[in-house]
Amino acid sequence: MNIAIIIAGGSGKRMGKDIPKQFINVFDKPVLVYTLENFQKHPQIDAIELVCIQGWEDVARAYAKQYGITKLKWIVKGGNTGQESIRNGVYNLENICSDDDTVIIHDGIRPLVDSAVLSDVIVKCKQYGNAVTSLPYNEQIFLIDDEISTVKYIPRETLRRVSTPQAYKFSKLDWAYHKAFKEEIGIYGSSYTNTMMVELGERLYFAEGSERNIKLTTQEDLQLFKAYILSERNRWLD
Ligand SMILES: Nc1ccn([C@@H]2O[C@H](COP(=O)(O)OP(=O)(O)OP(=O)(O)O)[C@@H](O)[C@H]2O)c(=O)n1
Ligand SMILES: C[C@](O)(CO)[C@H](O)COP(=O)(O)O
């Protein structure tokens, strides 16, 4: 089975709206619903678990019903950090998943994840045991030396930027979260499953990413998301 964990436990502070960014309406549809629809329509996704910010569970359930997200099987409470939210999602699957099941973790605020990206992350996970969506880096990266200057750069050919979706075999994922939270490894700051896995000594395998798979962090990202939707609608009309 291939089971998706969609994390939507954050409050979206940097977006600066009065509701969590995953519930903002864009052309009359909540951001989270765009994300869920892409998982709903992918033939290899068997079930969806949503990790939801506390107090919004009924709203999420109502949207799932309204938009026909029939694969949504579980809604789990979010944690205080992204890592706590993912952990809650993973632990909830303990009596549901088999060791060899593939779990696909995705940020609920990346609504433009597409079928090709999902297919590749699943295929690579079956091949290697895990897979993280990634893209080459096209800008120059410099290390900060002091507050105003730099004397060192990282050759961009040596870099990949990693995003979600990310897929892991359930047994390894469950083992990793238990160890990480018991030993406090890779769970603080901007840690995510990918960085935690590396801190635990695991090798990660790259899957194909997409420039369209943007993360909605600020209002500018919301504008970009709207522009993508409009351009795709216009393409339909052409
Ligand atoms: N306690 C948290 C924090 C974040 N997330 C999720 O992790 C993803 C990426 O996090 P980010 O973009 O940082 O979301 P927020 O924490 O909501 O944003 P901000 O930092 O601006 O408050 C989002 O889908 C968010 O809902 C979560 O499930 N639980
Ligand atoms: C997966 C991820 O891109 C980090 O690799 C994640 O989306 C990061 O979210 P955050 O804003 O840094 O919490």
Short mmCIF file of C-alpha atoms and ligand atoms in Angstrom, two decimals:
data_model
loop_
_atom_site.label_atom_id
_atom_site.label_comp_id
_atom_site.label_asym_id
_atom_site.label_seq_id
_atom_site.Cartn_x
_atom_site.Cartn_y
_atom_site.Cartn_z
CA MET A 1 0.00 0.00 0.00
CA ASN A 2 1.04 3.58 -0.63
CA ILE A 3 -0.18 5.91 2.12
CA ALA A 4 0.18 9.69 2.06
CA ILE A 5 0.71 11.78 5.19
CA ILE A 6 -0.26 15.37 4.42
CA ILE A 7 0.97 17.72 7.13
CA ALA A 8 -1.18 20.76 7.84
CA GLY A 9 -0.44 21.38 11.50
CA GLY A 10 1.18 24.80 11.09
CA SER A 11 -0.35 28.21 11.75
CA GLY A 12 1.23 30.03 8.78
CA LYS A 13 2.68 32.99 10.72
CA ARG A 14 4.82 34.22 7.83
CA MET A 15 1.76 34.39 5.56
CA GLY A 16 0.31 37.01 7.94
CA LYS A 17 -3.37 36.10 7.47
CA ASP A 18 -5.89 35.57 10.24
CA ILE A 19 -6.40 31.90 9.36
CA PRO A 20 -3.82 29.12 8.84
CA LYS A 21 -2.47 29.37 5.28
CA GLN A 22 -3.58 25.84 4.37
CA PHE A 23 -7.21 27.01 4.71
CA ILE A 24 -6.90 30.23 2.66
CA ASN A 25 -9.27 30.24 -0.31
CA VAL A 26 -7.67 30.67 -3.72
CA PHE A 27 -10.27 31.05 -6.47
CA ASP A 28 -12.91 29.79 -4.03
CA LYS A 29 -11.04 26.65 -3.03
CA PRO A 30 -8.85 26.12 0.07
CA VAL A 31 -5.12 25.60 -0.56
CA LEU A 32 -5.27 22.28 1.30
CA VAL A 33 -7.99 20.99 -1.03
CA TYR A 34 -5.79 21.61 -4.11
CA THR A 35 -3.12 19.48 -2.41
CA LEU A 36 -5.53 16.71 -1.37
CA GLU A 37 -7.06 16.55 -4.86
CA ASN A 38 -3.66 15.77 -6.40
CA PHE A 39 -3.29 12.78 -4.07
CA GLN A 40 -6.91 11.73 -4.52
CA LYS A 41 -6.54 11.50 -8.29
CA HIS A 42 -3.21 9.66 -8.34
CA PRO A 43 -3.93 5.98 -9.05
CA GLN A 44 -1.06 4.71 -6.86
CA ILE A 45 -2.16 6.50 -3.69
CA ASP A 46 -4.31 4.10 -1.66
CA ALA A 47 -5.12 6.22 1.39
CA ILE A 48 -4.50 9.65 2.86
CA GLU A 49 -3.86 10.68 6.46
CA LEU A 50 -4.13 14.37 7.31
CA VAL A 51 -2.23 15.89 10.23
CA CYS A 52 -4.30 18.94 11.04
CA ILE A 53 -3.86 22.03 13.21
CA GLN A 54 -5.96 21.62 16.35
CA GLY A 55 -9.43 23.14 16.13
CA TRP A 56 -9.63 22.82 12.34
CA GLU A 57 -10.30 19.07 12.10
CA ASP A 58 -14.06 19.44 11.46
CA VAL A 59 -13.43 22.09 8.81
CA ALA A 60 -10.96 19.76 7.06
CA ARG A 61 -13.41 16.85 7.28
CA ALA A 62 -16.19 18.98 5.80
CA TYR A 63 -13.98 20.10 2.90
CA ALA A 64 -12.94 16.51 2.22
CA LYS A 65 -16.60 15.56 1.93
CA GLN A 66 -17.48 18.57 -0.22
CA TYR A 67 -14.60 17.98 -2.67
CA GLY A 68 -14.85 14.18 -2.83
CA ILE A 69 -11.56 13.32 -1.12
CA THR A 70 -12.69 9.75 -0.48
CA LYS A 71 -9.15 8.48 0.15
CA LEU A 72 -8.91 10.57 3.34
CA LYS A 73 -9.09 7.93 6.10
CA TRP A 74 -7.57 9.52 9.19
CA ILE A 75 -7.24 13.01 10.67
CA VAL A 76 -4.55 13.30 13.35
CA LYS A 77 -3.75 16.22 15.65
CA GLY A 78 -0.82 18.44 14.69
CA GLY A 79 2.12 19.01 17.05
CA ASN A 80 4.04 22.09 18.13
CA THR A 81 6.59 21.67 15.33
CA GLY A 82 6.63 20.14 11.87
CA GLN A 83 8.61 17.19 13.22
CA GLU A 84 6.06 16.59 16.00
CA SER A 85 3.27 16.70 13.43
CA ILE A 86 4.95 14.15 11.16
CA ARG A 87 5.73 11.97 14.19
CA ASN A 88 2.03 12.05 15.21
CA GLY A 89 1.11 10.98 11.69
CA VAL A 90 3.64 8.15 11.64
CA TYR A 91 2.72 6.80 15.11
CA ASN A 92 -0.98 6.79 14.19
CA LEU A 93 -0.18 4.42 11.31
CA GLU A 94 1.51 1.85 13.59
CA ASN A 95 -1.46 -0.49 13.75
CA ILE A 96 -2.48 0.23 10.18
CA CYS A 97 0.65 0.01 7.98
CA SER A 98 2.74 -3.07 7.21
CA ASP A 99 6.54 -2.82 7.36
CA ASP A 100 6.88 -2.71 3.57
CA ASP A 101 4.20 -0.09 2.94
CA THR A 102 5.38 3.13 1.34
CA VAL A 103 4.57 6.33 3.22
CA ILE A 104 4.63 9.55 1.21
CA ILE A 105 5.06 12.69 3.34
CA HIS A 106 3.93 15.98 1.84
CA ASP A 107 3.46 19.58 3.00
CA GLY A 108 -0.22 20.55 2.76
CA ILE A 109 0.85 23.97 1.51
CA ARG A 110 2.51 22.65 -1.66
CA PRO A 111 -0.71 22.52 -3.71
CA LEU A 112 0.89 22.11 -7.15
CA VAL A 113 2.45 18.70 -6.59
CA ASP A 114 1.74 16.78 -9.77
CA SER A 115 1.27 13.24 -10.91
CA ALA A 116 4.76 12.83 -12.46
CA VAL A 117 6.46 13.92 -9.23
CA LEU A 118 4.32 11.57 -7.14
CA SER A 119 4.92 8.65 -9.51
CA ASP A 120 8.69 9.14 -9.47
CA VAL A 121 8.99 9.42 -5.69
CA ILE A 122 6.99 6.19 -5.31
CA VAL A 123 9.03 4.31 -7.96
CA LYS A 124 12.37 5.45 -6.46
CA CYS A 125 11.24 4.54 -2.95
CA LYS A 126 10.33 1.02 -4.10
CA GLN A 127 13.77 0.79 -5.75
CA TYR A 128 15.95 2.27 -2.97
CA GLY A 129 13.88 2.22 0.24
CA ASN A 130 13.38 5.99 0.32
CA ALA A 131 13.20 8.93 -2.07
CA VAL A 132 13.18 12.71 -1.69
CA THR A 133 11.97 15.08 -4.38
CA SER A 134 14.82 17.31 -5.48
CA LEU A 135 16.00 19.84 -8.04
CA PRO A 136 19.35 21.26 -9.08
CA TYR A 137 20.25 24.63 -7.63
CA ASN A 138 20.43 27.44 -10.20
CA GLU A 139 21.67 30.35 -8.08
CA GLN A 140 25.13 31.03 -6.63
CA ILE A 141 25.42 30.12 -2.93
CA PHE A 142 27.85 32.05 -0.69
CA LEU A 143 28.69 31.37 2.95
CA ILE A 144 28.28 34.25 5.39
CA ASP A 145 31.70 35.25 6.80
CA ASP A 146 30.57 38.18 8.93
CA GLU A 147 27.32 40.16 8.90
CA ILE A 148 28.21 42.13 5.75
CA SER A 149 30.52 40.01 3.61
CA THR A 150 31.60 36.62 2.27
CA VAL A 151 34.82 35.00 1.06
CA LYS A 152 33.55 31.53 0.16
CA TYR A 153 31.01 29.95 -2.13
CA ILE A 154 29.68 26.42 -2.59
CA PRO A 155 29.88 25.20 -6.21
CA ARG A 156 26.25 24.78 -7.18
CA GLU A 157 27.01 21.60 -9.13
CA THR A 158 27.46 19.92 -5.74
CA LEU A 159 23.99 20.93 -4.48
CA ARG A 160 20.42 19.62 -4.74
CA ARG A 161 17.51 21.33 -3.05
CA VAL A 162 15.11 18.91 -1.45
CA SER A 163 11.37 19.36 -0.95
CA THR A 164 8.30 17.23 -0.45
CA PRO A 165 6.88 14.77 -1.42
CA GLN A 166 9.30 12.35 0.24
CA ALA A 167 8.68 8.61 0.48
CA TYR A 168 9.94 6.10 3.02
CA LYS A 169 9.31 2.45 3.85
CA PHE A 170 7.04 2.47 6.89
CA SER A 171 9.27 0.28 9.12
CA LYS A 172 12.31 2.55 8.64
CA LEU A 173 10.24 5.71 9.14
CA ASP A 174 8.67 4.42 12.35
CA TRP A 175 12.06 3.26 13.69
CA ALA A 176 13.57 6.65 12.83
CA TYR A 177 10.93 8.74 14.64
CA HIS A 178 11.12 6.60 17.79
CA LYS A 179 14.91 6.87 17.88
CA ALA A 180 14.98 10.57 16.99
CA PHE A 181 12.50 11.61 19.69
CA LYS A 182 14.03 9.32 22.32
CA GLU A 183 17.57 10.55 21.67
CA GLU A 184 16.66 14.09 20.55
CA ILE A 185 18.36 13.75 17.17
CA GLY A 186 17.21 15.87 14.19
CA ILE A 187 13.98 17.10 15.72
CA TYR A 188 14.68 20.76 16.53
CA GLY A 189 14.90 23.98 14.49
CA SER A 190 14.24 23.58 10.79
CA SER A 191 14.69 19.78 10.89
CA TYR A 192 12.44 17.69 8.70
CA THR A 193 12.27 13.95 7.98
CA ASN A 194 15.02 14.25 5.37
CA THR A 195 17.56 16.01 7.62
CA MET A 196 16.65 13.75 10.55
CA MET A 197 17.28 10.64 8.44
CA VAL A 198 20.73 11.88 7.46
CA GLU A 199 21.52 12.70 11.10
CA LEU A 200 20.53 9.13 11.94
CA GLY A 201 23.07 7.89 9.40
CA GLU A 202 20.74 7.05 6.52
CA ARG A 203 21.49 7.65 2.82
CA LEU A 204 18.73 9.47 0.91
CA TYR A 205 17.91 8.89 -2.76
CA PHE A 206 16.88 11.65 -5.16
CA ALA A 207 13.58 11.66 -7.04
CA GLU A 208 12.53 14.15 -9.70
CA GLY A 209 11.21 17.47 -8.43
CA SER A 210 9.31 20.19 -10.24
CA GLU A 211 9.73 23.98 -10.23
CA ARG A 212 5.92 24.23 -10.07
CA ASN A 213 5.83 22.44 -6.71
CA ILE A 214 6.16 25.69 -4.77
CA LYS A 215 5.82 26.01 -1.01
CA LEU A 216 3.41 28.71 0.09
CA THR A 217 5.28 30.60 2.80
CA THR A 218 4.58 34.29 2.17
CA GLN A 219 1.99 36.41 0.32
CA GLU A 220 4.33 36.52 -2.69
CA ASP A 221 4.08 32.72 -2.95
CA LEU A 222 0.31 33.01 -2.91
CA GLN A 223 0.50 35.41 -5.88
CA LEU A 224 2.72 32.96 -7.72
CA PHE A 225 0.28 30.13 -7.01
CA LYS A 226 -2.58 32.21 -8.43
CA ALA A 227 -0.51 33.01 -11.51
CA TYR A 228 0.18 29.30 -12.10
CA ILE A 229 -3.52 28.48 -11.84
CA LEU A 230 -4.51 31.29 -14.20
CA SER A 231 -1.87 30.37 -16.76
CA GLU A 232 -3.04 26.77 -16.72
CA ARG A 233 -6.66 27.83 -17.13
CA ASN A 234 -5.65 30.05 -20.06
CA ARG A 235 -3.76 27.15 -21.64
CA TRP A 236 -7.00 25.15 -21.53
CA LEU A 237 -8.81 27.95 -23.34
CA ASP A 238 -6.11 28.33 -26.05
N1 LIG B 1 3.58 22.51 13.95
C1 LIG B 1 3.60 22.37 12.63
C2 LIG B 1 4.29 23.27 11.79
C3 LIG B 1 4.26 23.08 10.42
N2 LIG B 1 3.55 22.04 9.90
C4 LIG B 1 3.43 21.89 8.47
O1 LIG B 1 4.70 21.82 7.86
C5 LIG B 1 4.62 22.32 6.53
C6 LIG B 1 5.76 23.30 6.22
O2 LIG B 1 5.84 24.25 7.27
P1 LIG B 1 5.79 25.82 7.12
O3 LIG B 1 5.68 26.26 5.73
O4 LIG B 1 6.90 26.34 7.96
O5 LIG B 1 4.34 26.11 7.79
P2 LIG B 1 3.95 26.96 9.07
O6 LIG B 1 4.66 26.46 10.27
O7 LIG B 1 2.47 26.93 9.10
O8 LIG B 1 4.45 28.42 8.66
P3 LIG B 1 5.08 29.56 9.59
O9 LIG B 1 6.46 29.07 9.96
O10 LIG B 1 5.12 30.77 8.72
O11 LIG B 1 4.18 29.73 10.80
C7 LIG B 1 3.23 22.97 6.39
O12 LIG B 1 2.42 22.12 5.63
C8 LIG B 1 2.75 23.08 7.81
O13 LIG B 1 1.34 23.03 7.96
C9 LIG B 1 2.89 21.15 10.74
O14 LIG B 1 2.27 20.21 10.25
N3 LIG B 1 2.93 21.32 12.09
C1 LIG B 2 10.76 19.39 2.98
C2 LIG B 2 11.16 20.79 3.18
O1 LIG B 2 11.25 21.45 1.94
C3 LIG B 2 12.53 20.84 3.83
O2 LIG B 2 13.39 20.00 3.18
C4 LIG B 2 10.10 21.47 3.99
O3 LIG B 2 9.05 21.82 3.14
C5 LIG B 2 10.62 22.63 4.77
O4 LIG B 2 9.64 23.39 5.43
P1 LIG B 2 10.10 24.50 6.49
O5 LIG B 2 9.47 25.81 6.10
O6 LIG B 2 11.59 24.62 6.45
O7 LIG B 2 9.58 24.00 7.78
#
